[in-house]
CSV table of C-alpha atoms in Angstrom, one decimal:
chain,number,residue,atom,x,y,z
A,25,MET,CA,65.9,143.2,-73.8
A,26,SER,CA,66.3,147.0,-72.5
A,27,GLN,CA,65.2,149.7,-74.2
A,28,LEU,CA,69.0,150.8,-74.6
A,29,SER,CA,70.0,147.5,-75.5
A,30,ALA,CA,67.2,147.2,-78.3
A,31,GLU,CA,68.3,150.8,-79.8
A,32,HIS,CA,71.7,149.8,-79.9
A,33,ALA,CA,70.8,146.2,-81.7
A,34,THR,CA,69.0,148.0,-84.3
A,35,ASP,CA,71.9,149.7,-85.6
A,36,THR,CA,73.6,146.2,-86.5
A,37,ALA,CA,73.0,144.6,-89.5
A,38,ALA,CA,71.1,141.2,-89.0
A,39,GLU,CA,73.4,138.4,-88.7
A,40,SER,CA,72.9,134.5,-88.0
A,41,LYS,CA,74.3,133.3,-84.7
A,42,VAL,CA,75.9,130.5,-83.7
A,43,PHE,CA,75.6,128.6,-80.5
A,44,ASP,CA,78.5,127.3,-78.5
A,45,PRO,CA,78.2,125.9,-75.4
A,46,ASP,CA,82.0,125.5,-74.7
A,47,CYS,CA,83.2,129.1,-74.4
A,48,HIS,CA,82.7,131.8,-71.9
A,49,PRO,CA,79.0,132.8,-71.3
A,50,LEU,CA,79.5,135.7,-73.2
A,51,PHE,CA,80.5,134.2,-76.4
A,52,ARG,CA,77.9,131.5,-76.4
A,53,GLU,CA,75.7,133.0,-79.0
A,54,VAL,CA,78.1,135.1,-81.6
A,55,PRO,CA,77.8,136.2,-85.1
A,56,SER,CA,78.8,133.4,-87.3
A,57,SER,CA,80.1,135.6,-89.8
A,58,VAL,CA,84.0,134.8,-91.0
A,59,GLU,CA,84.6,138.7,-90.2
A,60,PHE,CA,83.4,138.7,-86.9
A,61,LYS,CA,85.7,135.6,-86.2
A,62,LYS,CA,88.5,137.5,-87.5
A,63,LEU,CA,87.7,140.7,-85.6
A,64,ARG,CA,87.5,138.6,-82.3
A,65,LYS,CA,90.9,136.7,-82.8
A,66,ARG,CA,92.5,140.1,-83.8
A,67,LEU,CA,91.4,142.1,-80.6
A,68,LEU,CA,92.4,139.0,-78.6
A,69,ARG,CA,96.0,138.8,-80.7
A,70,GLU,CA,96.4,142.6,-79.7
A,71,THR,CA,95.4,142.5,-76.3
A,72,ARG,CA,97.9,139.6,-75.4
A,73,GLN,CA,100.5,141.3,-77.0
A,74,ALA,CA,99.8,144.3,-75.2
A,75,ILE,CA,100.0,142.2,-72.1
A,76,SER,CA,103.2,140.2,-72.9
A,77,ASP,CA,105.2,143.3,-74.3
A,78,TYR,CA,104.5,145.6,-70.8
A,79,LYS,CA,104.4,142.4,-68.7
A,80,MET,CA,101.3,143.4,-67.2
A,81,VAL,CA,100.7,139.9,-65.7
A,82,PRO,CA,103.6,139.3,-62.9
A,83,ASP,CA,105.8,136.2,-62.8
A,84,GLY,CA,103.7,133.6,-60.6
A,85,ALA,CA,100.6,134.9,-61.1
A,86,SER,CA,97.4,132.8,-60.3
A,87,PRO,CA,93.8,133.7,-59.8
A,88,GLU,CA,94.4,132.9,-56.2
A,89,LYS,CA,97.1,135.5,-56.1
A,90,THR,CA,96.4,138.1,-58.5
A,91,LYS,CA,93.0,140.0,-58.8
A,92,TRP,CA,92.0,142.6,-61.4
A,93,LEU,CA,89.3,145.4,-60.9
A,94,ILE,CA,87.9,145.7,-64.8
A,95,CYS,CA,86.5,149.3,-64.7
A,96,LEU,CA,82.9,148.9,-66.3
A,97,SER,CA,81.3,152.4,-67.5
A,98,GLY,CA,78.8,150.8,-69.7
A,99,GLY,CA,80.2,152.2,-72.8
A,100,LYS,CA,81.5,150.2,-75.9
A,101,ASP,CA,85.4,150.2,-74.7
A,102,SER,CA,84.9,148.9,-71.4
A,103,TYR,CA,82.4,146.1,-72.4
A,104,THR,CA,85.2,145.5,-75.3
A,105,LEU,CA,87.8,145.1,-72.6
A,106,LEU,CA,85.8,142.9,-70.3
A,107,ALA,CA,84.8,140.4,-72.9
A,108,VAL,CA,88.5,140.0,-74.3
A,109,LEU,CA,89.9,139.5,-70.9
A,110,MET,CA,87.1,136.9,-70.0
A,111,ASP,CA,87.8,135.2,-73.0
A,112,LEU,CA,91.5,135.2,-72.6
A,113,LYS,CA,90.6,133.9,-69.0
A,114,TRP,CA,88.5,131.2,-70.2
A,115,ARG,CA,91.1,130.0,-72.5
A,116,GLY,CA,93.5,129.6,-69.6
A,117,LEU,CA,95.8,132.4,-71.4
A,118,LEU,CA,95.2,135.1,-68.3
A,119,PRO,CA,96.1,133.5,-64.9
A,120,VAL,CA,94.2,136.3,-62.7
A,121,ASP,CA,90.8,136.7,-61.1
A,122,LEU,CA,88.7,139.4,-62.8
A,123,ILE,CA,86.0,141.7,-61.1
A,124,ALA,CA,83.9,143.8,-62.9
A,125,CYS,CA,83.2,147.0,-61.4
A,126,ASN,CA,81.0,149.6,-62.2
A,127,LEU,CA,80.6,153.1,-60.5
A,128,ASP,CA,77.0,154.4,-60.3
A,129,GLN,CA,77.6,158.3,-59.9
A,130,SER,CA,73.8,159.0,-59.4
A,131,GLN,CA,73.9,160.8,-62.7
A,132,PRO,CA,70.1,161.8,-63.8
A,133,GLY,CA,68.8,159.1,-65.8
A,134,PHE,CA,71.1,156.4,-65.0
A,135,PRO,CA,69.5,153.2,-66.1
A,136,GLN,CA,70.8,151.2,-62.6
A,137,HIS,CA,69.1,148.1,-64.0
A,138,ILE,CA,71.3,147.5,-67.2
A,139,LEU,CA,74.7,146.4,-65.8
A,140,PRO,CA,73.3,144.1,-62.8
A,141,GLU,CA,71.1,142.4,-65.5
A,142,PHE,CA,74.4,142.0,-67.8
A,143,PHE,CA,76.4,140.7,-65.0
A,144,GLU,CA,73.8,138.3,-64.0
A,145,ARG,CA,72.9,137.1,-67.3
A,146,TYR,CA,76.4,136.3,-68.3
A,147,GLU,CA,77.5,134.9,-64.9
A,148,ILE,CA,80.3,137.5,-64.6
A,149,PRO,CA,81.6,138.4,-61.0
A,150,ASN,CA,80.9,142.2,-60.2
A,151,LEU,CA,80.5,144.9,-57.7
A,152,ILE,CA,78.3,147.9,-58.1
A,153,VAL,CA,79.8,151.0,-56.1
A,154,ARG,CA,77.4,153.7,-55.8
A,155,GLU,CA,78.6,157.1,-54.8
A,156,ASN,CA,76.8,160.6,-55.6
A,157,THR,CA,79.8,162.3,-57.4
A,158,TYR,CA,77.3,163.8,-59.6
A,159,GLY,CA,76.0,166.1,-56.7
A,160,ILE,CA,79.6,167.0,-55.8
A,161,VAL,CA,80.5,168.1,-59.2
A,162,THR,CA,77.8,169.8,-59.9
A,163,ASP,CA,78.0,171.5,-56.4
A,164,LYS,CA,81.5,172.9,-57.0
A,165,LEU,CA,81.6,173.8,-60.4
A,166,PRO,CA,79.2,176.2,-62.5
A,167,GLU,CA,76.2,174.6,-64.7
A,168,THR,CA,78.2,175.8,-68.1
A,169,SER,CA,81.5,174.2,-67.0
A,170,THR,CA,82.3,170.6,-68.7
A,171,TYR,CA,82.2,168.2,-65.5
A,172,CYS,CA,84.8,165.6,-67.2
A,173,SER,CA,87.9,166.5,-65.6
A,174,LEU,CA,86.5,166.8,-62.2
A,175,CYS,CA,84.6,163.7,-62.4
A,176,SER,CA,87.2,161.6,-63.4
A,177,ARG,CA,89.7,162.6,-60.7
A,178,LEU,CA,86.7,161.4,-58.1
A,179,ARG,CA,86.2,158.2,-60.1
A,180,ARG,CA,89.7,157.3,-60.2
A,181,GLY,CA,89.9,157.9,-56.2
A,182,ILE,CA,87.0,155.5,-55.7
A,183,LEU,CA,88.1,152.8,-57.8
A,184,TYR,CA,91.5,153.2,-56.3
A,185,ARG,CA,90.1,152.8,-52.8
A,186,THR,CA,87.5,149.8,-54.0
A,187,ALA,CA,90.6,148.1,-55.7
A,188,ARG,CA,92.2,148.1,-52.0
A,189,GLU,CA,89.3,146.9,-50.2
A,190,LEU,CA,89.4,143.9,-52.6
A,191,GLY,CA,92.8,143.0,-52.4
A,192,CYS,CA,93.1,143.9,-56.1
A,193,GLU,CA,96.8,144.6,-57.9
A,194,ALA,CA,95.6,146.5,-60.6
A,195,ILE,CA,92.5,148.8,-61.9
A,196,VAL,CA,91.9,147.8,-65.7
A,197,LEU,CA,90.6,150.5,-68.1
A,198,GLY,CA,89.5,150.3,-71.5
A,199,HIS,CA,91.5,153.4,-73.2
A,200,HIS,CA,92.7,152.2,-76.6
A,201,ARG,CA,95.0,153.3,-79.4
A,202,ASP,CA,92.7,156.0,-80.5
A,203,ASP,CA,92.4,157.3,-77.1
A,204,ALA,CA,96.4,157.4,-76.6
A,205,LEU,CA,96.7,159.4,-79.9
A,206,GLU,CA,94.3,161.9,-79.0
A,207,THR,CA,95.9,162.3,-75.7
A,208,PHE,CA,99.4,162.6,-77.4
A,209,MET,CA,98.2,165.2,-79.6
A,210,MET,CA,96.3,167.3,-77.0
A,211,ASN,CA,99.6,167.2,-74.8
A,212,MET,CA,101.8,168.6,-78.0
A,213,PHE,CA,99.3,171.2,-79.1
A,214,HIS,CA,98.1,172.7,-76.0
A,215,GLY,CA,100.6,171.0,-73.1
A,216,GLY,CA,104.1,171.9,-74.7
A,217,ARG,CA,105.0,168.2,-73.9
A,218,MET,CA,105.3,164.9,-75.6
A,219,ALA,CA,103.3,162.4,-73.5
A,220,SER,CA,100.6,160.1,-74.0
A,221,MET,CA,98.5,157.4,-71.8
A,222,PRO,CA,100.8,154.7,-70.8
A,223,PRO,CA,99.5,151.2,-71.4
A,224,LYS,CA,100.9,150.6,-67.6
A,225,LEU,CA,101.9,152.5,-64.6
A,226,VAL,CA,101.8,152.7,-60.8
A,227,ASN,CA,99.6,155.0,-59.1
A,228,ASP,CA,100.7,157.9,-57.1
A,229,GLU,CA,100.6,156.0,-53.9
A,230,GLY,CA,102.6,153.6,-55.2
A,231,ASP,CA,100.3,150.6,-54.1
A,232,LEU,CA,98.2,149.8,-57.5
A,233,MET,CA,98.8,149.3,-61.1
A,234,VAL,CA,97.0,150.9,-63.6
A,235,LEU,CA,96.6,148.7,-66.9
A,236,ARG,CA,95.3,149.2,-70.2
A,237,PRO,CA,95.2,146.1,-72.7
A,238,LEU,CA,93.5,147.5,-75.3
A,239,MET,CA,96.1,149.9,-76.2
A,240,ASN,CA,96.9,148.0,-79.3
A,241,SER,CA,93.3,147.9,-80.7
A,242,SER,CA,91.4,150.6,-83.0
A,243,GLU,CA,88.5,152.3,-82.0
A,244,ALA,CA,86.9,151.5,-85.2
A,245,ASP,CA,87.4,147.6,-84.6
A,246,ILE,CA,86.3,148.0,-80.8
A,247,GLU,CA,83.2,149.8,-82.7
A,248,LYS,CA,82.4,146.8,-85.0
A,249,PHE,CA,83.0,144.6,-81.9
A,250,SER,CA,80.7,146.0,-79.5
A,251,LYS,CA,77.7,146.1,-82.1
A,252,ALA,CA,78.3,142.6,-83.0
A,253,MET,CA,77.8,141.7,-79.8
A,254,GLU,CA,74.9,143.7,-79.0
A,255,PHE,CA,76.0,145.2,-75.6
A,256,PRO,CA,73.6,147.3,-73.6
A,257,ILE,CA,75.3,150.5,-74.3
A,258,ILE,CA,75.0,153.5,-71.5
A,259,PRO,CA,75.4,156.6,-73.0
A,260,CYS,CA,78.2,158.9,-71.3
A,261,ASN,CA,76.5,162.2,-71.4
A,262,LEU,CA,73.7,161.7,-69.2
A,263,CYS,CA,75.1,164.5,-66.9
A,264,GLY,CA,74.7,166.8,-70.0
A,265,SER,CA,78.3,167.2,-70.1
A,266,GLN,CA,80.8,166.3,-72.4
A,267,ASP,CA,84.6,166.4,-72.9
A,268,GLY,CA,86.1,169.6,-74.1
A,269,LEU,CA,85.9,170.7,-77.6
A,270,GLN,CA,89.7,170.8,-78.0
A,271,ARG,CA,89.8,166.7,-78.0
A,272,VAL,CA,86.4,166.9,-79.9
A,273,GLN,CA,89.0,168.6,-82.5
A,274,VAL,CA,91.8,166.6,-82.1
A,275,LYS,CA,89.6,163.4,-82.6
A,276,ASN,CA,87.8,164.5,-86.0
A,277,MET,CA,91.2,165.5,-87.1
A,278,LEU,CA,92.9,162.0,-86.6
A,279,GLN,CA,89.5,160.6,-88.0
A,280,GLN,CA,89.6,162.8,-91.1
A,281,TRP,CA,93.7,161.8,-91.6
A,282,GLU,CA,92.7,158.0,-91.4
A,283,LYS,CA,89.9,158.3,-93.9
A,284,GLU,CA,92.4,160.1,-96.4
A,285,THR,CA,95.0,157.9,-95.7
A,286,PRO,CA,93.8,154.4,-94.3
A,287,GLY,CA,96.3,153.0,-91.9
A,288,ARG,CA,97.7,156.1,-90.9
A,289,LEU,CA,96.9,156.1,-87.1
A,290,GLY,CA,98.5,152.5,-86.8
A,291,ILE,CA,101.7,154.1,-88.2
A,292,MET,CA,101.5,156.8,-85.7
A,293,ALA,CA,100.6,154.3,-82.7
A,294,ARG,CA,103.8,152.6,-83.4
A,295,ALA,CA,105.7,155.8,-83.4
A,296,LEU,CA,104.7,155.8,-79.8
A,297,ALA,CA,106.8,152.7,-79.2
A,298,HIS,CA,109.9,153.4,-81.1
A,299,VAL,CA,111.2,157.0,-79.7
A,300,ARG,CA,114.7,158.8,-80.5
A,301,PRO,CA,115.6,160.9,-78.0
A,302,SER,CA,118.7,161.8,-79.5
A,303,HIS,CA,116.4,163.1,-82.4
A,304,LEU,CA,114.5,165.3,-80.0
A,305,HIS,CA,115.4,168.3,-78.0
A,306,ASP,CA,115.1,167.3,-74.3
A,307,ALA,CA,118.5,167.3,-72.7
A,308,LYS,CA,117.1,165.5,-69.5
A,309,ALA,CA,116.1,162.5,-71.9
A,310,PHE,CA,119.5,162.5,-74.0
A,311,ASP,CA,123.2,163.8,-73.0
A,312,PHE,CA,123.7,166.4,-76.0
A,313,VAL,CA,126.0,168.1,-73.3
A,314,GLY,CA,128.5,165.1,-73.5
A,315,LEU,CA,128.1,164.5,-77.1
A,316,ARG,CA,131.3,165.2,-79.0
A,317,PRO,CA,133.0,163.8,-81.7
A,318,ASN,CA,136.1,161.1,-81.2
A,319,THR,CA,135.1,160.5,-77.6
A,320,GLY,CA,133.0,157.4,-78.2
A,321,GLU,CA,129.6,159.0,-77.5
A,322,LYS,CA,127.4,158.8,-80.3
A,323,GLY,CA,123.7,159.4,-81.2
A,324,GLU,CA,121.5,156.7,-82.1
A,325,SER,CA,121.9,157.5,-85.9
A,326,ASP,CA,123.0,159.9,-88.4
A,327,GLN,CA,120.3,159.3,-90.6
A,328,GLU,CA,117.7,161.5,-92.0
A,329,PRO,CA,115.2,162.2,-89.2
A,330,CYS,CA,112.1,162.7,-91.4
A,331,ALA,CA,110.8,159.4,-92.7
A,332,ALA,CA,109.1,161.0,-95.3
A,333,ALA,CA,112.2,162.5,-96.8
A,334,GLU,CA,114.0,159.3,-96.2
A,335,ALA,CA,111.6,157.5,-98.2
A,336,MET,CA,111.3,160.2,-101.3
A,337,THR,CA,115.0,160.2,-101.4
A,338,GLU,CA,115.0,156.4,-101.9
A,339,LYS,CA,111.9,156.5,-104.5
A,340,LEU,CA,114.3,159.1,-106.6
A,341,PHE,CA,117.9,157.7,-106.2
A,342,GLY,CA,117.6,154.1,-104.9
A,343,ASN,CA,120.8,153.2,-103.2
A,344,GLU,CA,122.7,155.5,-104.9
A,345,PHE,CA,123.0,157.9,-101.8
């Protein structure tokens, strides 16, 4: 086991393992605890639900016709994404061909042996793409800059190109529920718009899908799963740069909310899928101009727009009002 893998494994409480030859190689030796089994089932269920709700798999899909490029960075999110999708495919629930792809960006200290060894050990079809984007970023930006934004754009362009060369219909990313909420809050606080990470979109060129099947899953569950599976995590700060302070502040705020009121982030995530344009202020999203009494045009509801106030009214007065 590599040094990085060993260090990651020490963070996990010792658990007895069970060997199962009738599964994907990734899962042939996993924790035998009931808690892990429930966690695994929950991630599978949530991923299947996202794939179904947003119709990520086209009609008539088959491994011969439909191919996905799974983007693997070496972090907990992308490892979990790969494992869950491989598990679904093994069970006959995902009729697509999966190729794991890592982009080696020539960051100083990047352990080039980790992912090839991982892919070989677990019999995962893969491609390693090596491009010196780190050199481009450091040449274009001052040393004091955060590299993440430019690095992300360069990385996405290379992945699009790779997907086209391999004949893939989609690139698949490991963003999860908490990422979507952080992006939503960032856009609202700093961008003046209400937008998040979509679970499914078409790229600007119109020839590739971008899919996020973990959009229903929490970061806490992904963290637990990654530790239990003892994935050989590669740190995301090898280049010495970190995502902006604003995102860190938003992340900490959301985590504090969840700590104070467990389940709050799940409620917030559900809100992203239950939008009422008539109760917002965007005249392009709802026809406020044409809204008049006695014309047949109606808003979605005249009920109290604040759910908290609605709950308090019901608690105080029951069905009286």
